[in-house]
Amino acid sequence: MSESSPEMDNSDTTIVSTGCCHDCGGRCILKAHVKAGKIIRFESDTGKAPQIRACARGRAYRQRLYSPQRLQYPLRRVGARGSGKFERLSWDEALDVVATHLKRIKTIYGNSAILFLPGAGNQGMLHGPTAPGLLLTQFGGFTRYWGIPSYEGALFASMATYGTIRTGHSRDDLMNSRMIIMWGWNPANTIWDPETNLWLARARENGTRIVAVDPRYTDSAATFADQWIPIRPGTDAAMLAAMAHVMISESLFDRNFIAKYTVGFDAYKDYVLGKCDGTAKTPRWAEPITRVPAQTIADLARAYAKSKPSALIAGWGPARTAIGEQYARGAAVLCAITGNIGINGGYASGFMRAYSSRETGHLIKKDPSRQIDKSKGIPSSNPVENGALPRPNSLYKLSGGTNATSARIHQSKIWDAILRGRAGGYPADLKMAYIVASNCLNQYPNSNRGAQALKSLEFVVVHEQFMTATARHADIVLPVNTFMERNDIAPPWLGSPYYIYLNKAVDSLYESKSDLEICRELAPRLGLSADFFKMSDEDILRMFASRRKDIPDFDTMQREGGLKIEMAEPIVAFKDQVRDPQNKSFPTLSGKIEIDCALLAEMDNARIPAVPKYLGHSEHYDTPLAQTYPLQLLTTHSKIRTHSTLEQVPWLQALECQGAWIHPSDAQCRGITDGDRIDIFNDRGRIRVNAYVTERIMPGVVNVCQGAWYAPDDDGVDIGGCANTLTLDEPSPGGAFPMNSALVQVERTQQNQQEKSS
Ligand code: SF4
């Protein structure tokens, strides 16, 4: 049990303050009621405001913790990869096998043949992939990926435009907005800070006009919005350009702000007005592209420009497309030209980290005095990457941002890299995968190719809590405990002023261990003796906390189960730059918001232009492929899972139908009725799911929530309904993942038709 002082209620139940720490958009307080070593109930934050209250997923956590499907002991594969046939091993046997293969691969092929695939399925400052990453680094290094499916397009756009990823405001500032545009943003499901929905409700009650731009009538649109504007997927950049056209042609832009704080407006104006390509980006031009009426576009542009301060909050989903960074850049530019940046009630659309608590502790303290010449490669603690040149299209010349080394492979190309190696232009021939907290087979694009890739490796080890699709492809599966079974600190997912101390509520179930414990036992088998692995969990957490200026007292945080940092005023990104431009500049090369980005201009690539543009791609709605596959697929987030985590929780499954959303007009012409089994397919694969026939999705679009578990049957049909069986594995030039850019066809399953005719 924790060394903190748990509360006792008036029975024999102990209340342990802990929390939920998934990759969901939240990070929330849970109070575990523990009786006889078992959690019998959860309640959430009942303390002082702001309350960090859990959603249904956290409150249902007991069914995950005590699920009969939890992995109980180490396993070794005895059937074909993916067959799910395993035998029980002791920990000593399992770790000996892992160590033997790591040493064998290193000796024969070198460290670059070891592919490390960390994921977000098991999180915290301490637990999850942190320790295995350190272990493999000390073992001589590994090949890894760059790019995160959720946000890479938004991150790239933030860096290009503002020079930083910290762009958003704290949610209490929504009360200062006269208008809020939720663009591809569905916080009712994706949370984006546990306080978001409360403040949206308050803003609406306060009379703030809220508009949702989204192909779906989402839970957020239904709950908060005065107006829903359905838009064709992948065309957001066109609508943003058309809104800019209205603002420019009607002089609704903020001249002073543009002159003082931005560079490149004239180049953008030339694009919008069509001076460089002969096409004026008017609302009439945008209407057939976006399927949004020209009048609606013009009205929204006028309302946003005239209702200052207003918050245009561009969600990440529309940037999870084939040219996703153009949408995210376009939204940021609209915020800038209306002068809505750096002021209360406005919003700088971008990556969104208003506060820096998201940053976890670094295991190896950085030396701030060390000067780095990034053009000669960024020194890396991972020996395999050390000295590698920046990856293509990297914004490495900006301070901060992502690591620019090229030894990594874009995550969407991992399967291709495994299958083709150096001969395919990748930096390594990959022979084994060390997978931690990642159901990568499910969550990376193109799952069928992923299964093929995993089957081709010499050795695969997986740290997991459940027998996921990925774990089924492992040679060794090591059972990992959950955040109820260990101590940790949960930093907020987006960056907000609080920390949750996750006090251990119960002992580890079955034979499960933390990732750190596994590494402690693996280290000597690999001949490693790092001090880190000799430290206790609490000592490491104290070390992390000591490096955070905003955690003044670790013991109080531990005892109280968290720390809420009081802010004197709402957090407003770039407030200092706008208040005092003489002394505070934006961290771009120009020191201003870059509407025309110098680093992008340097790249001289039409697919990643210096000003944001609407661009098509090989799987867009207007390409020849759409003749065969006429529907656009969305792969959005479900409120009953966090990506593929929490898939097997009955309480959550009862909350929401998991069918594929399809508009009645698209269903009717295919003979599909609500609840039918349908096949959704393209050249990459075929999934079988139930149909949810609804007007909540626009015609021409079908939605499958990502995260359902990949489960191909003997015919290769994924009857688990994994959306990534259908998605494209080719990143945008800026690294965005094209998960919302797949074309598909839909038909009733044969079985359905037979049932109907008999
Ligand atoms: S799933 Fe996320 S939002 Fe829900 S309780 Fe857990 S941390 Fe909070």
PDB file of C-alpha atoms in Angstrom, residues 264-507:
ATOM      1  CA  GLY A 264       3.620  37.269 -44.897  1.00  0.00           C
ATOM      2  CA  PHE A 265       0.044  38.511 -45.041  1.00  0.00           C
ATOM      3  CA  ASP A 266       0.522  39.858 -48.572  1.00  0.00           C
ATOM      4  CA  ALA A 267       1.633  36.476 -49.901  1.00  0.00           C
ATOM      5  CA  TYR A 268      -1.388  34.835 -48.292  1.00  0.00           C
ATOM      6  CA  LYS A 269      -3.650  37.545 -49.666  1.00  0.00           C
ATOM      7  CA  ASP A 270      -2.295  36.869 -53.155  1.00  0.00           C
ATOM      8  CA  TYR A 271      -3.176  33.189 -52.781  1.00  0.00           C
ATOM      9  CA  VAL A 272      -6.641  33.878 -51.385  1.00  0.00           C
ATOM     10  CA  LEU A 273      -7.462  36.476 -54.024  1.00  0.00           C
ATOM     11  CA  GLY A 274      -6.106  34.217 -56.764  1.00  0.00           C
ATOM     12  CA  LYS A 275      -3.295  36.523 -57.875  1.00  0.00           C
ATOM     13  CA  CYS A 276      -0.790  33.674 -58.006  1.00  0.00           C
ATOM     14  CA  ASP A 277      -2.940  30.915 -59.526  1.00  0.00           C
ATOM     15  CA  GLY A 278      -5.883  32.676 -61.153  1.00  0.00           C
ATOM     16  CA  THR A 279      -8.428  31.182 -58.743  1.00  0.00           C
ATOM     17  CA  ALA A 280     -10.025  33.462 -56.198  1.00  0.00           C
ATOM     18  CA  LYS A 281     -10.854  31.413 -53.096  1.00  0.00           C
ATOM     19  CA  THR A 282     -14.353  32.812 -52.775  1.00  0.00           C
ATOM     20  CA  PRO A 283     -17.174  31.136 -50.874  1.00  0.00           C
ATOM     21  CA  ARG A 284     -18.659  30.211 -54.260  1.00  0.00           C
ATOM     22  CA  TRP A 285     -15.408  28.483 -55.172  1.00  0.00           C
ATOM     23  CA  ALA A 286     -15.438  26.639 -51.851  1.00  0.00           C
ATOM     24  CA  GLU A 287     -19.101  25.570 -51.944  1.00  0.00           C
ATOM     25  CA  PRO A 288     -18.812  22.594 -54.330  1.00  0.00           C
ATOM     26  CA  ILE A 289     -15.544  21.530 -52.681  1.00  0.00           C
ATOM     27  CA  THR A 290     -16.704  21.674 -49.088  1.00  0.00           C
ATOM     28  CA  ARG A 291     -20.447  21.170 -49.644  1.00  0.00           C
ATOM     29  CA  VAL A 292     -20.982  24.129 -47.329  1.00  0.00           C
ATOM     30  CA  PRO A 293     -23.285  26.775 -48.885  1.00  0.00           C
ATOM     31  CA  ALA A 294     -21.393  29.919 -49.903  1.00  0.00           C
ATOM     32  CA  GLN A 295     -23.731  32.043 -47.819  1.00  0.00           C
ATOM     33  CA  THR A 296     -22.996  29.951 -44.719  1.00  0.00           C
ATOM     34  CA  ILE A 297     -19.254  30.376 -45.260  1.00  0.00           C
ATOM     35  CA  ALA A 298     -19.595  34.119 -45.707  1.00  0.00           C
ATOM     36  CA  ASP A 299     -21.863  34.469 -42.678  1.00  0.00           C
ATOM     37  CA  LEU A 300     -19.468  32.549 -40.460  1.00  0.00           C
ATOM     38  CA  ALA A 301     -16.508  34.623 -41.700  1.00  0.00           C
ATOM     39  CA  ARG A 302     -18.305  37.859 -40.931  1.00  0.00           C
ATOM     40  CA  ALA A 303     -19.533  36.690 -37.559  1.00  0.00           C
ATOM     41  CA  TYR A 304     -16.079  35.514 -36.473  1.00  0.00           C
ATOM     42  CA  ALA A 305     -14.342  38.667 -37.688  1.00  0.00           C
ATOM     43  CA  LYS A 306     -16.893  40.988 -36.085  1.00  0.00           C
ATOM     44  CA  SER A 307     -17.375  39.184 -32.768  1.00  0.00           C
ATOM     45  CA  LYS A 308     -13.979  39.842 -31.301  1.00  0.00           C
ATOM     46  CA  PRO A 309     -12.835  38.324 -29.029  1.00  0.00           C
ATOM     47  CA  SER A 310     -13.758  34.932 -30.397  1.00  0.00           C
ATOM     48  CA  ALA A 311     -12.208  31.495 -30.109  1.00  0.00           C
ATOM     49  CA  LEU A 312     -11.683  29.432 -33.213  1.00  0.00           C
ATOM     50  CA  ILE A 313     -10.630  26.098 -31.746  1.00  0.00           C
ATOM     51  CA  ALA A 314      -9.350  23.840 -34.491  1.00  0.00           C
ATOM     52  CA  GLY A 315      -9.454  20.215 -33.370  1.00  0.00           C
ATOM     53  CA  TRP A 316      -6.858  17.714 -34.461  1.00  0.00           C
ATOM     54  CA  GLY A 317      -9.187  15.429 -36.423  1.00  0.00           C
ATOM     55  CA  PRO A 318      -9.279  17.451 -39.658  1.00  0.00           C
ATOM     56  CA  ALA A 319      -5.465  17.593 -39.484  1.00  0.00           C
ATOM     57  CA  ARG A 320      -5.396  13.802 -39.343  1.00  0.00           C
ATOM     58  CA  THR A 321      -5.673  13.832 -43.117  1.00  0.00           C
ATOM     59  CA  ALA A 322      -3.416  13.420 -46.114  1.00  0.00           C
ATOM     60  CA  ILE A 323      -2.377  17.105 -46.193  1.00  0.00           C
ATOM     61  CA  GLY A 324      -3.489  17.826 -42.634  1.00  0.00           C
ATOM     62  CA  GLU A 325      -1.053  20.596 -41.785  1.00  0.00           C
ATOM     63  CA  GLN A 326      -2.663  22.910 -44.357  1.00  0.00           C
ATOM     64  CA  TYR A 327      -5.940  22.945 -42.414  1.00  0.00           C
ATOM     65  CA  ALA A 328      -4.157  23.540 -39.109  1.00  0.00           C
ATOM     66  CA  ARG A 329      -2.072  26.342 -40.624  1.00  0.00           C
ATOM     67  CA  GLY A 330      -5.142  27.870 -42.247  1.00  0.00           C
ATOM     68  CA  ALA A 331      -6.996  27.956 -38.925  1.00  0.00           C
ATOM     69  CA  ALA A 332      -4.022  29.550 -37.161  1.00  0.00           C
ATOM     70  CA  VAL A 333      -3.790  32.210 -39.865  1.00  0.00           C
ATOM     71  CA  LEU A 334      -7.473  33.050 -39.488  1.00  0.00           C
ATOM     72  CA  CYS A 335      -6.934  33.533 -35.750  1.00  0.00           C
ATOM     73  CA  ALA A 336      -4.063  35.874 -36.582  1.00  0.00           C
ATOM     74  CA  ILE A 337      -5.670  38.015 -39.261  1.00  0.00           C
ATOM     75  CA  THR A 338      -8.704  38.636 -37.049  1.00  0.00           C
ATOM     76  CA  GLY A 339      -6.402  39.693 -34.194  1.00  0.00           C
ATOM     77  CA  ASN A 340      -7.722  36.991 -31.873  1.00  0.00           C
ATOM     78  CA  ILE A 341      -4.296  35.939 -30.627  1.00  0.00           C
ATOM     79  CA  GLY A 342      -2.843  36.869 -27.248  1.00  0.00           C
ATOM     80  CA  ILE A 343      -6.086  38.322 -25.900  1.00  0.00           C
ATOM     81  CA  ASN A 344      -8.621  37.025 -23.408  1.00  0.00           C
ATOM     82  CA  GLY A 345     -11.539  35.383 -25.175  1.00  0.00           C
ATOM     83  CA  GLY A 346      -9.536  34.844 -28.361  1.00  0.00           C
ATOM     84  CA  TYR A 347      -7.570  31.715 -29.135  1.00  0.00           C
ATOM     85  CA  ALA A 348      -4.423  30.788 -30.989  1.00  0.00           C
ATOM     86  CA  SER A 349      -5.413  27.581 -32.700  1.00  0.00           C
ATOM     87  CA  GLY A 350      -2.671  25.041 -32.805  1.00  0.00           C
ATOM     88  CA  PHE A 351      -1.243  22.174 -30.865  1.00  0.00           C
ATOM     89  CA  MET A 352      -2.609  23.342 -27.504  1.00  0.00           C
ATOM     90  CA  ARG A 353      -0.462  23.110 -24.481  1.00  0.00           C
ATOM     91  CA  ALA A 354      -1.426  26.087 -22.445  1.00  0.00           C
ATOM     92  CA  TYR A 355       0.638  25.058 -19.475  1.00  0.00           C
ATOM     93  CA  SER A 356       3.827  23.053 -19.300  1.00  0.00           C
ATOM     94  CA  SER A 357       2.856  20.365 -16.800  1.00  0.00           C
ATOM     95  CA  ARG A 358       2.494  17.855 -19.644  1.00  0.00           C
ATOM     96  CA  GLU A 359       6.234  17.603 -19.832  1.00  0.00           C
ATOM     97  CA  THR A 360       7.408  14.603 -17.890  1.00  0.00           C
ATOM     98  CA  GLY A 361      10.641  14.347 -16.020  1.00  0.00           C
ATOM     99  CA  HIS A 362      13.683  13.523 -18.058  1.00  0.00           C
ATOM    100  CA  LEU A 363      15.741  10.616 -16.929  1.00  0.00           C
ATOM    101  CA  ILE A 364      18.927  12.231 -18.041  1.00  0.00           C
ATOM    102  CA  LYS A 365      19.154  15.860 -17.048  1.00  0.00           C
ATOM    103  CA  LYS A 366      19.917  18.134 -19.951  1.00  0.00           C
ATOM    104  CA  ASP A 367      22.814  20.524 -19.782  1.00  0.00           C
ATOM    105  CA  PRO A 368      21.347  23.968 -20.652  1.00  0.00           C
ATOM    106  CA  SER A 369      24.782  25.389 -21.397  1.00  0.00           C
ATOM    107  CA  ARG A 370      25.428  22.866 -24.154  1.00  0.00           C
ATOM    108  CA  GLN A 371      25.364  24.485 -27.605  1.00  0.00           C
ATOM    109  CA  ILE A 372      24.026  22.337 -30.406  1.00  0.00           C
ATOM    110  CA  ASP A 373      24.605  22.822 -34.115  1.00  0.00           C
ATOM    111  CA  LYS A 374      21.428  21.179 -35.379  1.00  0.00           C
ATOM    112  CA  SER A 375      22.534  21.285 -38.988  1.00  0.00           C
ATOM    113  CA  LYS A 376      25.097  18.631 -38.057  1.00  0.00           C
ATOM    114  CA  GLY A 377      22.515  16.387 -36.449  1.00  0.00           C
ATOM    115  CA  ILE A 378      21.072  16.521 -32.971  1.00  0.00           C
ATOM    116  CA  PRO A 379      23.030  14.623 -30.345  1.00  0.00           C
ATOM    117  CA  SER A 380      20.810  11.851 -29.057  1.00  0.00           C
ATOM    118  CA  SER A 381      21.040   9.703 -25.972  1.00  0.00           C
ATOM    119  CA  ASN A 382      20.140   6.826 -28.282  1.00  0.00           C
ATOM    120  CA  PRO A 383      23.433   5.711 -29.861  1.00  0.00           C
ATOM    121  CA  VAL A 384      21.695   4.379 -32.972  1.00  0.00           C
ATOM    122  CA  GLU A 385      20.455   7.882 -33.794  1.00  0.00           C
ATOM    123  CA  ASN A 386      23.424   9.907 -32.733  1.00  0.00           C
ATOM    124  CA  GLY A 387      24.587  12.346 -35.383  1.00  0.00           C
ATOM    125  CA  ALA A 388      21.891  11.449 -37.893  1.00  0.00           C
ATOM    126  CA  LEU A 389      20.819  14.264 -40.155  1.00  0.00           C
ATOM    127  CA  PRO A 390      17.423  15.955 -39.759  1.00  0.00           C
ATOM    128  CA  ARG A 391      14.530  14.147 -41.305  1.00  0.00           C
ATOM    129  CA  PRO A 392      12.957  15.641 -44.456  1.00  0.00           C
ATOM    130  CA  ASN A 393      10.776  18.708 -43.901  1.00  0.00           C
ATOM    131  CA  SER A 394      11.916  19.026 -40.304  1.00  0.00           C
ATOM    132  CA  LEU A 395      11.592  22.417 -38.652  1.00  0.00           C
ATOM    133  CA  TYR A 396      14.773  21.700 -36.757  1.00  0.00           C
ATOM    134  CA  LYS A 397      16.024  25.259 -37.102  1.00  0.00           C
ATOM    135  CA  LEU A 398      13.445  26.372 -34.562  1.00  0.00           C
ATOM    136  CA  SER A 399      14.347  25.999 -30.952  1.00  0.00           C
ATOM    137  CA  GLY A 400      12.449  23.182 -29.280  1.00  0.00           C
ATOM    138  CA  GLY A 401      10.011  21.149 -31.306  1.00  0.00           C
ATOM    139  CA  THR A 402      10.510  17.598 -32.257  1.00  0.00           C
ATOM    140  CA  ASN A 403      13.798  15.838 -32.414  1.00  0.00           C
ATOM    141  CA  ALA A 404      14.980  16.085 -35.962  1.00  0.00           C
ATOM    142  CA  THR A 405      17.155  13.028 -36.334  1.00  0.00           C
ATOM    143  CA  SER A 406      16.514  10.831 -39.308  1.00  0.00           C
ATOM    144  CA  ALA A 407      17.288   7.462 -37.723  1.00  0.00           C
ATOM    145  CA  ARG A 408      13.635   7.297 -36.879  1.00  0.00           C
ATOM    146  CA  ILE A 409      10.951   6.202 -39.294  1.00  0.00           C
ATOM    147  CA  HIS A 410       7.588   7.915 -39.577  1.00  0.00           C
ATOM    148  CA  GLN A 411       5.176   5.828 -37.545  1.00  0.00           C
ATOM    149  CA  SER A 412       2.828   5.281 -40.484  1.00  0.00           C
ATOM    150  CA  LYS A 413       5.720   3.717 -42.443  1.00  0.00           C
ATOM    151  CA  ILE A 414       6.833   1.279 -39.747  1.00  0.00           C
ATOM    152  CA  TRP A 415       5.186  -1.719 -41.399  1.00  0.00           C
ATOM    153  CA  ASP A 416       6.747  -0.846 -44.728  1.00  0.00           C
ATOM    154  CA  ALA A 417      10.109  -0.347 -43.046  1.00  0.00           C
ATOM    155  CA  ILE A 418       9.963  -3.781 -41.413  1.00  0.00           C
ATOM    156  CA  LEU A 419       9.072  -5.413 -44.708  1.00  0.00           C
ATOM    157  CA  ARG A 420      11.546  -3.524 -46.919  1.00  0.00           C
ATOM    158  CA  GLY A 421      14.356  -2.327 -44.648  1.00  0.00           C
ATOM    159  CA  ARG A 422      17.409  -0.591 -46.061  1.00  0.00           C
ATOM    160  CA  ALA A 423      16.595  -1.822 -49.564  1.00  0.00           C
ATOM    161  CA  GLY A 424      13.417   0.236 -49.344  1.00  0.00           C
ATOM    162  CA  GLY A 425      15.310   3.365 -48.299  1.00  0.00           C
ATOM    163  CA  TYR A 426      14.869   3.007 -44.547  1.00  0.00           C
ATOM    164  CA  PRO A 427      17.715   3.505 -42.068  1.00  0.00           C
ATOM    165  CA  ALA A 428      17.777  -0.069 -40.756  1.00  0.00           C
ATOM    166  CA  ASP A 429      16.953  -3.695 -41.421  1.00  0.00           C
ATOM    167  CA  LEU A 430      14.615  -4.455 -38.553  1.00  0.00           C
ATOM    168  CA  LYS A 431      14.714  -7.899 -36.997  1.00  0.00           C
ATOM    169  CA  MET A 432      12.897  -7.638 -33.693  1.00  0.00           C
ATOM    170  CA  ALA A 433      10.267  -5.434 -32.084  1.00  0.00           C
ATOM    171  CA  TYR A 434      10.189  -4.450 -28.438  1.00  0.00           C
ATOM    172  CA  ILE A 435       6.621  -3.226 -27.926  1.00  0.00           C
ATOM    173  CA  VAL A 436       5.480  -1.522 -24.735  1.00  0.00           C
ATOM    174  CA  ALA A 437       1.933  -0.322 -24.011  1.00  0.00           C
ATOM    175  CA  SER A 438       1.162  -0.182 -27.700  1.00  0.00           C
ATOM    176  CA  ASN A 439      -1.532  -1.951 -29.648  1.00  0.00           C
ATOM    177  CA  CYS A 440       0.317  -0.746 -32.720  1.00  0.00           C
ATOM    178  CA  LEU A 441      -1.136  -3.344 -35.054  1.00  0.00           C
ATOM    179  CA  ASN A 442      -4.520  -1.819 -34.305  1.00  0.00           C
ATOM    180  CA  GLN A 443      -3.567   1.827 -34.095  1.00  0.00           C
ATOM    181  CA  TYR A 444      -1.069   2.361 -36.889  1.00  0.00           C
ATOM    182  CA  PRO A 445      -2.527   2.674 -40.376  1.00  0.00           C
ATOM    183  CA  ASN A 446      -2.986  -0.325 -42.660  1.00  0.00           C
ATOM    184  CA  SER A 447      -3.395  -3.144 -40.125  1.00  0.00           C
ATOM    185  CA  ASN A 448      -3.294  -5.978 -42.671  1.00  0.00           C
ATOM    186  CA  ARG A 449       0.153  -4.853 -43.775  1.00  0.00           C
ATOM    187  CA  GLY A 450       1.016  -4.554 -40.088  1.00  0.00           C
ATOM    188  CA  ALA A 451       0.137  -8.190 -39.460  1.00  0.00           C
ATOM    189  CA  GLN A 452       2.267  -9.173 -42.435  1.00  0.00           C
ATOM    190  CA  ALA A 453       5.160  -7.117 -41.038  1.00  0.00           C
ATOM    191  CA  LEU A 454       4.956  -8.473 -37.497  1.00  0.00           C
ATOM    192  CA  LYS A 455       4.851 -12.011 -38.849  1.00  0.00           C
ATOM    193  CA  SER A 456       8.097 -11.358 -40.730  1.00  0.00           C
ATOM    194  CA  LEU A 457      10.191 -10.433 -37.676  1.00  0.00           C
ATOM    195  CA  GLU A 458      12.551 -12.831 -35.948  1.00  0.00           C
ATOM    196  CA  PHE A 459      11.361 -11.923 -32.468  1.00  0.00           C
ATOM    197  CA  VAL A 460       8.595  -9.831 -30.888  1.00  0.00           C
ATOM    198  CA  VAL A 461       8.186  -9.070 -27.190  1.00  0.00           C
ATOM    199  CA  VAL A 462       5.157  -7.186 -25.861  1.00  0.00           C
ATOM    200  CA  HIS A 463       4.491  -5.632 -22.447  1.00  0.00           C
ATOM    201  CA  GLU A 464       0.696  -5.653 -22.088  1.00  0.00           C
ATOM    202  CA  GLN A 465      -2.300  -5.860 -19.809  1.00  0.00           C
ATOM    203  CA  PHE A 466      -4.619  -7.647 -22.263  1.00  0.00           C
ATOM    204  CA  MET A 467      -4.258 -10.014 -25.197  1.00  0.00           C
ATOM    205  CA  THR A 468      -4.547  -7.306 -27.838  1.00  0.00           C
ATOM    206  CA  ALA A 469      -4.224  -7.869 -31.561  1.00  0.00           C
ATOM    207  CA  THR A 470      -0.576  -6.849 -31.219  1.00  0.00           C
ATOM    208  CA  ALA A 471       0.090  -9.144 -28.265  1.00  0.00           C
ATOM    209  CA  ARG A 472      -1.325 -12.042 -30.268  1.00  0.00           C
ATOM    210  CA  HIS A 473       1.596 -11.516 -32.680  1.00  0.00           C
ATOM    211  CA  ALA A 474       4.263 -11.671 -29.964  1.00  0.00           C
ATOM    212  CA  ASP A 475       6.698 -14.436 -29.135  1.00  0.00           C
ATOM    213  CA  ILE A 476       6.760 -13.404 -25.487  1.00  0.00           C
ATOM    214  CA  VAL A 477       3.997 -11.488 -23.707  1.00  0.00           C
ATOM    215  CA  LEU A 478       4.819  -9.934 -20.339  1.00  0.00           C
ATOM    216  CA  PRO A 479       1.835  -9.028 -18.105  1.00  0.00           C
ATOM    217  CA  VAL A 480       1.886  -5.457 -16.810  1.00  0.00           C
ATOM    218  CA  ASN A 481      -0.029  -3.963 -13.886  1.00  0.00           C
ATOM    219  CA  THR A 482      -2.335  -0.929 -14.079  1.00  0.00           C
ATOM    220  CA  PHE A 483      -2.111   2.474 -12.446  1.00  0.00           C
ATOM    221  CA  MET A 484      -4.257   1.169  -9.573  1.00  0.00           C
ATOM    222  CA  GLU A 485      -1.432  -1.195  -8.648  1.00  0.00           C
ATOM    223  CA  ARG A 486       1.565   1.154  -8.349  1.00  0.00           C
ATOM    224  CA  ASN A 487       2.562   4.707  -7.440  1.00  0.00           C
ATOM    225  CA  ASP A 488       2.979   7.360 -10.118  1.00  0.00           C
ATOM    226  CA  ILE A 489       2.300  10.973 -11.021  1.00  0.00           C
ATOM    227  CA  ALA A 490      -0.197  11.840 -13.754  1.00  0.00           C
ATOM    228  CA  PRO A 491       0.548  15.098 -15.530  1.00  0.00           C
ATOM    229  CA  PRO A 492      -2.479  16.476 -17.398  1.00  0.00           C
ATOM    230  CA  TRP A 493      -2.764  15.274 -20.921  1.00  0.00           C
ATOM    231  CA  LEU A 494      -2.790  18.680 -22.612  1.00  0.00           C
ATOM    232  CA  GLY A 495      -0.934  20.719 -20.108  1.00  0.00           C
ATOM    233  CA  SER A 496      -3.008  22.282 -17.368  1.00  0.00           C
ATOM    234  CA  PRO A 497      -2.061  23.557 -13.940  1.00  0.00           C
ATOM    235  CA  TYR A 498      -2.430  20.386 -11.909  1.00  0.00           C
ATOM    236  CA  TYR A 499      -0.812  17.052 -11.136  1.00  0.00           C
ATOM    237  CA  ILE A 500      -2.491  13.917  -9.816  1.00  0.00           C
ATOM    238  CA  TYR A 501      -0.564  11.670  -7.474  1.00  0.00           C
ATOM    239  CA  LEU A 502      -1.586   8.128  -8.298  1.00  0.00           C
ATOM    240  CA  ASN A 503      -1.370   6.373  -4.985  1.00  0.00           C
ATOM    241  CA  LYS A 504      -1.242   2.631  -5.280  1.00  0.00           C
ATOM    242  CA  ALA A 505      -4.685   1.340  -4.298  1.00  0.00           C
ATOM    243  CA  VAL A 506      -4.210  -2.429  -4.459  1.00  0.00           C
ATOM    244  CA  ASP A 507      -1.382  -4.890  -4.875  1.00  0.00           C
TER     245      ASP A 507
END
